[in-house]
Each structure stands twice: as structure tokens, then as C-alpha cells.
Amino acid sequence: MGDLPAHKFLRRPETGAVMVQGRVGAVGAPFNLGEMTVTRCALQLASGAVGHAHVQGRDKLHATRAAIVDAL
């Protein structure tokens, strides 16, 4: 990860599951469709800016890069 700006983790990338809801025709009553794997991360750049990210799947580097983009 040498190409990433200097940062420290506030919350290291971690993987979990969230419940996904759906609606029939996008207007009906919500129902639980199932669970989806997500990875979240929070970090702080050397400048003091803070970034947060939630990404689909288990890619911890993707979550880290998304949080850096959020902080920038």
C-alpha cells in the first residue's frame, strides 16, 4: 500500500453482513430480501481529514481506498 497517502486507521477494515430490503415495483411494502457481505473502514489522513467507507464484498484494500477517497 505504498501508493496510498499517509493515514492511520480509526477502524481497520472489517467484514460483516447487512440485511438487504426490497420493494415490489419499487413502491410496495418493504420486505427482507436477504443478507449481503460488506466491508467497512474508517481512517484519518495525516492532514486530519477523516474518511469512512462501506463497500460490497470482502475486499479490505477496496474499503481502505474508498475511505481515502472520502477523506480527500
mmCIF file of C-alpha atoms in Angstrom:
data_model
loop_
_atom_site.group_PDB
_atom_site.id
_atom_site.type_symbol
_atom_site.label_atom_id
_atom_site.label_comp_id
_atom_site.label_asym_id
_atom_site.label_seq_id
_atom_site.Cartn_x
_atom_site.Cartn_y
_atom_site.Cartn_z
ATOM 1 C CA MET A 1 0.000 0.000 0.000
ATOM 2 C CA GLY A 2 2.940 2.331 -0.622
ATOM 3 C CA ASP A 3 0.986 4.320 -3.222
ATOM 4 C CA LEU A 4 -1.633 5.469 -0.680
ATOM 5 C CA PRO A 5 -1.360 8.745 1.280
ATOM 6 C CA ALA A 6 -0.180 8.569 4.881
ATOM 7 C CA HIS A 7 -3.073 7.559 7.115
ATOM 8 C CA LYS A 8 -3.970 5.884 10.397
ATOM 9 C CA PHE A 9 -6.931 3.603 10.894
ATOM 10 C CA LEU A 10 -9.745 4.693 13.169
ATOM 11 C CA ARG A 11 -11.488 1.394 12.355
ATOM 12 C CA ARG A 12 -9.481 -1.211 10.472
ATOM 13 C CA PRO A 13 -11.274 -2.813 7.514
ATOM 14 C CA GLU A 14 -13.649 -5.477 8.795
ATOM 15 C CA THR A 15 -16.138 -7.704 7.014
ATOM 16 C CA GLY A 16 -19.716 -8.338 8.097
ATOM 17 C CA ALA A 17 -23.241 -8.785 6.761
ATOM 18 C CA VAL A 18 -26.176 -6.413 6.335
ATOM 19 C CA MET A 19 -29.827 -7.145 5.594
ATOM 20 C CA VAL A 20 -30.934 -6.012 2.134
ATOM 21 C CA GLN A 21 -34.530 -4.875 1.719
ATOM 22 C CA GLY A 22 -36.579 -4.890 -1.444
ATOM 23 C CA ARG A 23 -39.897 -3.454 -2.636
ATOM 24 C CA VAL A 24 -42.217 -4.867 -5.278
ATOM 25 C CA GLY A 25 -42.328 -2.390 -8.155
ATOM 26 C CA ALA A 26 -40.183 -0.008 -6.089
ATOM 27 C CA VAL A 27 -43.341 1.287 -4.367
ATOM 28 C CA GLY A 28 -44.713 -1.680 -2.383
ATOM 29 C CA ALA A 29 -44.155 -2.501 1.257
ATOM 30 C CA PRO A 30 -40.514 -3.308 2.106
ATOM 31 C CA PHE A 31 -39.507 -6.939 2.685
ATOM 32 C CA ASN A 32 -36.229 -8.588 3.691
ATOM 33 C CA LEU A 33 -34.551 -9.896 0.560
ATOM 34 C CA GLY A 34 -31.523 -11.472 2.243
ATOM 35 C CA GLU A 35 -28.068 -10.703 3.618
ATOM 36 C CA MET A 36 -25.137 -9.178 1.746
ATOM 37 C CA THR A 37 -21.434 -9.173 2.674
ATOM 38 C CA VAL A 38 -19.905 -5.717 3.196
ATOM 39 C CA THR A 39 -16.546 -4.390 4.382
ATOM 40 C CA ARG A 40 -16.272 -1.126 6.293
ATOM 41 C CA CYS A 41 -13.327 1.098 7.154
ATOM 42 C CA ALA A 42 -12.659 4.457 8.823
ATOM 43 C CA LEU A 43 -9.355 6.306 8.715
ATOM 44 C CA GLN A 44 -7.692 9.669 9.204
ATOM 45 C CA LEU A 45 -5.190 11.220 6.820
ATOM 46 C CA ALA A 46 -2.058 12.991 8.017
ATOM 47 C CA SER A 47 -3.846 16.301 7.250
ATOM 48 C CA GLY A 48 -6.544 15.424 9.810
ATOM 49 C CA ALA A 49 -9.314 14.694 7.294
ATOM 50 C CA VAL A 50 -11.448 11.662 8.166
ATOM 51 C CA GLY A 51 -12.923 9.200 5.670
ATOM 52 C CA HIS A 52 -15.464 6.383 6.004
ATOM 53 C CA ALA A 53 -16.425 3.639 3.563
ATOM 54 C CA HIS A 54 -18.761 0.661 3.214
ATOM 55 C CA VAL A 55 -18.155 -1.493 0.133
ATOM 56 C CA GLN A 56 -19.826 -4.624 -1.179
ATOM 57 C CA GLY A 57 -17.833 -7.819 -0.718
ATOM 58 C CA ARG A 58 -14.738 -8.760 1.293
ATOM 59 C CA ASP A 59 -12.022 -6.632 -0.339
ATOM 60 C CA LYS A 60 -10.298 -4.817 2.533
ATOM 61 C CA LEU A 61 -7.974 -2.851 0.232
ATOM 62 C CA HIS A 62 -11.023 -1.601 -1.718
ATOM 63 C CA ALA A 63 -12.599 -0.374 1.535
ATOM 64 C CA THR A 64 -9.348 1.344 2.527
ATOM 65 C CA ARG A 65 -9.050 3.106 -0.833
ATOM 66 C CA ALA A 66 -12.715 4.172 -0.726
ATOM 67 C CA ALA A 67 -12.214 5.673 2.732
ATOM 68 C CA ILE A 68 -9.129 7.555 1.495
ATOM 69 C CA VAL A 69 -11.135 8.957 -1.429
ATOM 70 C CA ASP A 70 -13.855 10.020 1.031
ATOM 71 C CA ALA A 71 -11.260 11.804 3.178
ATOM 72 C CA LEU A 72 -9.715 13.554 0.184
#
